[in-house]
Short mmCIF file of C-alpha atoms in Angstrom, two decimals:
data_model
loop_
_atom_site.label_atom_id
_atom_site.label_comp_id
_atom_site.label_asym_id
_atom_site.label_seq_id
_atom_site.Cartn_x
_atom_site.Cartn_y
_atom_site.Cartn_z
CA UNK A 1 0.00 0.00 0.00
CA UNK A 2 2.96 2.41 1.20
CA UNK A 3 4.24 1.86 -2.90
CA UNK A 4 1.07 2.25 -4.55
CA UNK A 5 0.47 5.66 -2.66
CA UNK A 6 3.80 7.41 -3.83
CA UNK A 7 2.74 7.47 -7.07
CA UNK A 8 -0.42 9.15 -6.08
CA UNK A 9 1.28 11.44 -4.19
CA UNK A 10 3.19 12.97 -7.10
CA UNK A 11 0.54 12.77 -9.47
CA UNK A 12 -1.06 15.25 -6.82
CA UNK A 13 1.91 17.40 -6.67
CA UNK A 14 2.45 17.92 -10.44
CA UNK A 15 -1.53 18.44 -10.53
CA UNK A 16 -0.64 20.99 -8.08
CA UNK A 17 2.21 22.47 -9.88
CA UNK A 18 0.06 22.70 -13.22
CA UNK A 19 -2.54 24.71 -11.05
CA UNK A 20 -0.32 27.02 -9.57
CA UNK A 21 1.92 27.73 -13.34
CA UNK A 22 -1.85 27.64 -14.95
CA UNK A 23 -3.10 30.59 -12.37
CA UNK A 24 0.24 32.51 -12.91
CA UNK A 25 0.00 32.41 -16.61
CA UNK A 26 -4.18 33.42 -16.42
CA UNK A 27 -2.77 36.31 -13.74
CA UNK A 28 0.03 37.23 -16.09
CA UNK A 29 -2.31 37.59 -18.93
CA UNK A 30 -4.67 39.93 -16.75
CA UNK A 31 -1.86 42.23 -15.68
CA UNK A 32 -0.60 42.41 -19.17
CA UNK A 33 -3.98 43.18 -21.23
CA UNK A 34 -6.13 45.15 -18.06
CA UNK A 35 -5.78 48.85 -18.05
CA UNK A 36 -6.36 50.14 -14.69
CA UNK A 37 -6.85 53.24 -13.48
CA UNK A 38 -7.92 55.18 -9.83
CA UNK A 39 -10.84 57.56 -8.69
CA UNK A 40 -11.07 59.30 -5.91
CA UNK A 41 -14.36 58.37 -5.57
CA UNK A 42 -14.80 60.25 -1.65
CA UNK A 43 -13.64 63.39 -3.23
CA UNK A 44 -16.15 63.22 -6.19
CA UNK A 45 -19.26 62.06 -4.09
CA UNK A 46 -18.68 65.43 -1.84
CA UNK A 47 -17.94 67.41 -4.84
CA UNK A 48 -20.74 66.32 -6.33
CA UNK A 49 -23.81 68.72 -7.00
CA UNK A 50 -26.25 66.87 -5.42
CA UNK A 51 -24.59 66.17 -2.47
CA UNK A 52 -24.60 70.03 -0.84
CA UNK A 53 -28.62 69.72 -1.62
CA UNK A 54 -29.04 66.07 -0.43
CA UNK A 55 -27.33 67.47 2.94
CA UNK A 56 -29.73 70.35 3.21
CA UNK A 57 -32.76 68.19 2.58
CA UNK A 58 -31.21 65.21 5.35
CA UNK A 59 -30.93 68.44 7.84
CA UNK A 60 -34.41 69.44 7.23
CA UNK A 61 -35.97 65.76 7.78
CA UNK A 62 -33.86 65.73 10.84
CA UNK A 63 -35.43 69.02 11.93
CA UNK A 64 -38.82 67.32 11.31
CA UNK A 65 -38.35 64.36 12.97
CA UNK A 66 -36.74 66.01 16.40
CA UNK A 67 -39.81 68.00 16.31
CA UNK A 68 -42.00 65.52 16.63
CA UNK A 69 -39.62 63.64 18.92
CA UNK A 70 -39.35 66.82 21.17
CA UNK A 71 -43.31 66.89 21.72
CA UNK A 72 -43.41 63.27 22.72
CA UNK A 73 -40.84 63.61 24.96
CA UNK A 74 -42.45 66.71 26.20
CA UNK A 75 -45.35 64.30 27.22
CA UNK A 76 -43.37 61.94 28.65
CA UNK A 77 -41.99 64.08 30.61
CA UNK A 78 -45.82 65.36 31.97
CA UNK A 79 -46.65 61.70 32.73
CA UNK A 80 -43.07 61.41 34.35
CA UNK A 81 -44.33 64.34 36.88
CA UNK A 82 -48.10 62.80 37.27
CA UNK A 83 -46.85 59.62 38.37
CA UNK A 84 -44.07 61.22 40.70
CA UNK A 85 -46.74 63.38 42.31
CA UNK A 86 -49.40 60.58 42.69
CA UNK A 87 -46.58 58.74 44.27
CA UNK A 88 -46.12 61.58 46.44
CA UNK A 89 -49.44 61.65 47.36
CA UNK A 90 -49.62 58.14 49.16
CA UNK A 91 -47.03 58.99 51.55
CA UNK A 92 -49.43 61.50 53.10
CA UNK A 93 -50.19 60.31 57.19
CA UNK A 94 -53.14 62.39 56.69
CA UNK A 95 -54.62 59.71 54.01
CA UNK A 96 -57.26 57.51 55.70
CA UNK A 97 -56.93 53.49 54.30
CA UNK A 98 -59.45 54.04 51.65
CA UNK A 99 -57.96 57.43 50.58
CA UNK A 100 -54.50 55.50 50.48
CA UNK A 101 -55.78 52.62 48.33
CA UNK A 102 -57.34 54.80 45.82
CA UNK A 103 -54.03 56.73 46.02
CA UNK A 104 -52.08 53.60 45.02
CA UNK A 105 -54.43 52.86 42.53
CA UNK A 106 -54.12 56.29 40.94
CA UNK A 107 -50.20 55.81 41.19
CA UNK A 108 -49.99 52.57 39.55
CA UNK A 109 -52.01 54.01 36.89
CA UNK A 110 -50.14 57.25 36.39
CA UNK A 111 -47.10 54.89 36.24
CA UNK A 112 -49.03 52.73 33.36
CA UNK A 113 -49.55 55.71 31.41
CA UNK A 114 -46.22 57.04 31.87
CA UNK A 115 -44.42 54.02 31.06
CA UNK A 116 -46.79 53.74 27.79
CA UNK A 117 -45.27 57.19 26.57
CA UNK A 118 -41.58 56.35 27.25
CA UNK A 119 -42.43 53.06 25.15
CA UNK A 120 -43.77 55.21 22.75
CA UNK A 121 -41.02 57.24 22.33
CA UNK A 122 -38.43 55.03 22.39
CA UNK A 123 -40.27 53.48 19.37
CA UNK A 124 -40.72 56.62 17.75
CA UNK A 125 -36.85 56.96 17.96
CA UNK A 126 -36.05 53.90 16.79
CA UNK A 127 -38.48 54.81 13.85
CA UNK A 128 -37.24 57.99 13.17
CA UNK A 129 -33.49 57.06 13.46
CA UNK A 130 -34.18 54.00 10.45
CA UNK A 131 -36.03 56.41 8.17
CA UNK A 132 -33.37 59.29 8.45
CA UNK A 133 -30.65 56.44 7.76
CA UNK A 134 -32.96 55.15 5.24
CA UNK A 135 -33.79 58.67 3.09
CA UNK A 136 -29.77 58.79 3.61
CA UNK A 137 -28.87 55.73 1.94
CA UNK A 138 -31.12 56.42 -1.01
CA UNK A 139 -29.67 60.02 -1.72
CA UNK A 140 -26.26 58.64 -1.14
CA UNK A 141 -27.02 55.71 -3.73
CA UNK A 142 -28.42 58.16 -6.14
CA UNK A 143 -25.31 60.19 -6.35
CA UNK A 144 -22.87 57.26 -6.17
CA UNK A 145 -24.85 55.89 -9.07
CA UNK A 146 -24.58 58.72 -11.24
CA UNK A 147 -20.88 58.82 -10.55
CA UNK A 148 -20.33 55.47 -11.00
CA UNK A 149 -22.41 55.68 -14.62
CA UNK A 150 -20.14 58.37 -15.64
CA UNK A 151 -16.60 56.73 -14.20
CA UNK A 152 -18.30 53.86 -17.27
CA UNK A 153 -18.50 55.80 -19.70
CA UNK A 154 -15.28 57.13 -19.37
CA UNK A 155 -13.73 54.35 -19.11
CA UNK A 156 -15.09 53.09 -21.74
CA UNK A 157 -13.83 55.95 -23.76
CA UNK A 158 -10.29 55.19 -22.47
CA UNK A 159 -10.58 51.78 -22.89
CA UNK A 160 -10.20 51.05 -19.27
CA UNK A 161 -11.06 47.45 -17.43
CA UNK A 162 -10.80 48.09 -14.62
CA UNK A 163 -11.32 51.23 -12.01
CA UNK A 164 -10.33 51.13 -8.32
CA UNK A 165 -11.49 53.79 -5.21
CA UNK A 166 -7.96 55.71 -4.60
CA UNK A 167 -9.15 55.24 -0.83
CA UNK A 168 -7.04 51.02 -0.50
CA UNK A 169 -4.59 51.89 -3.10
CA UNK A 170 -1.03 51.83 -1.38
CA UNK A 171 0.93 53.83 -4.83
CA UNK A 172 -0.44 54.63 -8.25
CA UNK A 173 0.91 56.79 -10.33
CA UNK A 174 -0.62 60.45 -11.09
CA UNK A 175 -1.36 59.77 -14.97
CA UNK A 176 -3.85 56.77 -13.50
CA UNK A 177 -6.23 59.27 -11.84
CA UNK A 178 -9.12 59.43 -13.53
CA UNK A 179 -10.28 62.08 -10.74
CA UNK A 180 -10.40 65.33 -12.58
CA UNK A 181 -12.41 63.70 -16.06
CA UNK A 182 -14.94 62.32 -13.32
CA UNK A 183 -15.43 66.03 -12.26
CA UNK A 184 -15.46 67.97 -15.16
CA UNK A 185 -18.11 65.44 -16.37
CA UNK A 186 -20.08 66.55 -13.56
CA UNK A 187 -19.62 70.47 -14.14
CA UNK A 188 -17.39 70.35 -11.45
CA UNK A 189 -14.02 72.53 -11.44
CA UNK A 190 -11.31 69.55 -10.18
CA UNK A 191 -9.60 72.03 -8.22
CA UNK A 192 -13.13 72.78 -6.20
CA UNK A 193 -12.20 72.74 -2.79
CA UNK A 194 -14.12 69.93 -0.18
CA UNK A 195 -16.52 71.49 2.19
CA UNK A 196 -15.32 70.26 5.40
CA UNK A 197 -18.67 68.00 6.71
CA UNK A 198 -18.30 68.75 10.80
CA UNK A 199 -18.47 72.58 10.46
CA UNK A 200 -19.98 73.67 6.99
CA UNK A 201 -16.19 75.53 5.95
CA UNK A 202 -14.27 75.12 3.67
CA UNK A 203 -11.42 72.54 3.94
CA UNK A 204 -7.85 72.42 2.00
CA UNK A 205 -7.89 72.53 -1.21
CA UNK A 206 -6.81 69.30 -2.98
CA UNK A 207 -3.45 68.12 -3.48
CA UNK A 208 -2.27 68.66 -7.37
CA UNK A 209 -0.26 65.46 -7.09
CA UNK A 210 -2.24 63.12 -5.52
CA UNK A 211 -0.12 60.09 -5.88
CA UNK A 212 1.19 58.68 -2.65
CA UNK A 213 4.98 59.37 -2.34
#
């Protein structure tokens, strides 16, 4: 059995070494006929026009939404008292048994209803934080589409294969950014500067190398 299984063995082993040449050649191939370039796609999604608008129209839904949060919380807040008061209200030594009884009773339902309206709005949070993220995702996808459409047909036009986010790129060089066509496509100046997000001003502007070194 030991002599009948050497055989095998290197069978399997030249199997293996076809596989491995056969994957080099197919990855040789690739490397030699795919023209790649790089997009800074980050840069183009917050130069893009809809984006400034799409961030107005997410602040304005958020304005909504605390709004209506704000008033249920407002009556949470009521109940919040009611019950604390009622509760109050039963440590009174003036309260005869039957006055204290109903005075638990009233408690325990003043804590009912206040409990129902922090439930509520707990909910109502929960509802209003998915449909913010949700009317976020489907702006973001919008623009992101549109860029990604154009990135195509330029592409195409340079007779590109393949396109990569600049973002997980560790070198390329300068002439394989297809940055600037991405943003002139979009009526956008390349050397626009990126409003910075957290404060509304104006950032740096962009690098005119943006290779890594």
């Amino acid at each position: 059995m030991v002599r009948n299984s050497r055989p095998k063995r290197r069978r399997m082993k030249r199997m293996n070494l076809v596989q491995i040449i056969g994957i080099a050649a197919v990855a040789t191939v690739c490397s030699a006929t795919a023209q790649i370039a790089v997009v800074d796609f980050e840069r183009v999604v917050k130069l893009h026009p809809n984006t400034a608008g799409d961030r107005k129209t997410i602040e304005e839904v958020y304005t909504t939404l605390k709004s209506e949060g704000d008033i249920k919380a407002a009556k949470v807040s009521k109940a919040v008292k009611a019950f604390e008061e009622a509760a109050q209200a039963i440590q009174s030594p003036v309260l005869s048994e039957a006055a204290r009884k109903k005075a638990e009773t009233d408690a325990k339902q003043k804590y009912d209803e206040a409990k129902a309206e922090s439930d509520e709005l707990k909910q109502l949070e929960d509802l209003h934080r998915m449909q913010l993220n949700e009317r976020e995702r489907k702006l973001l996808k919008r623009t992101t589409d549109a860029i990604r459409a154009v990135v195509k047909t330029i592409a195409d036009e340079k007779k590109i294969t393949i396109v990569l986010p600049t973002a997980p790129v560790l070198y390329y060089d300068e002439t394989l950014d297809l940055t600037a066509d991405v943003l002139r496509a979009l009526g956008v100046d390349p050397a626009a500067v990126v409003p910075d997000d957290a404060t509304g001003k104006e950032a740096a502007p962009a690098k005119t190398d943006p290779a890594p070194r």
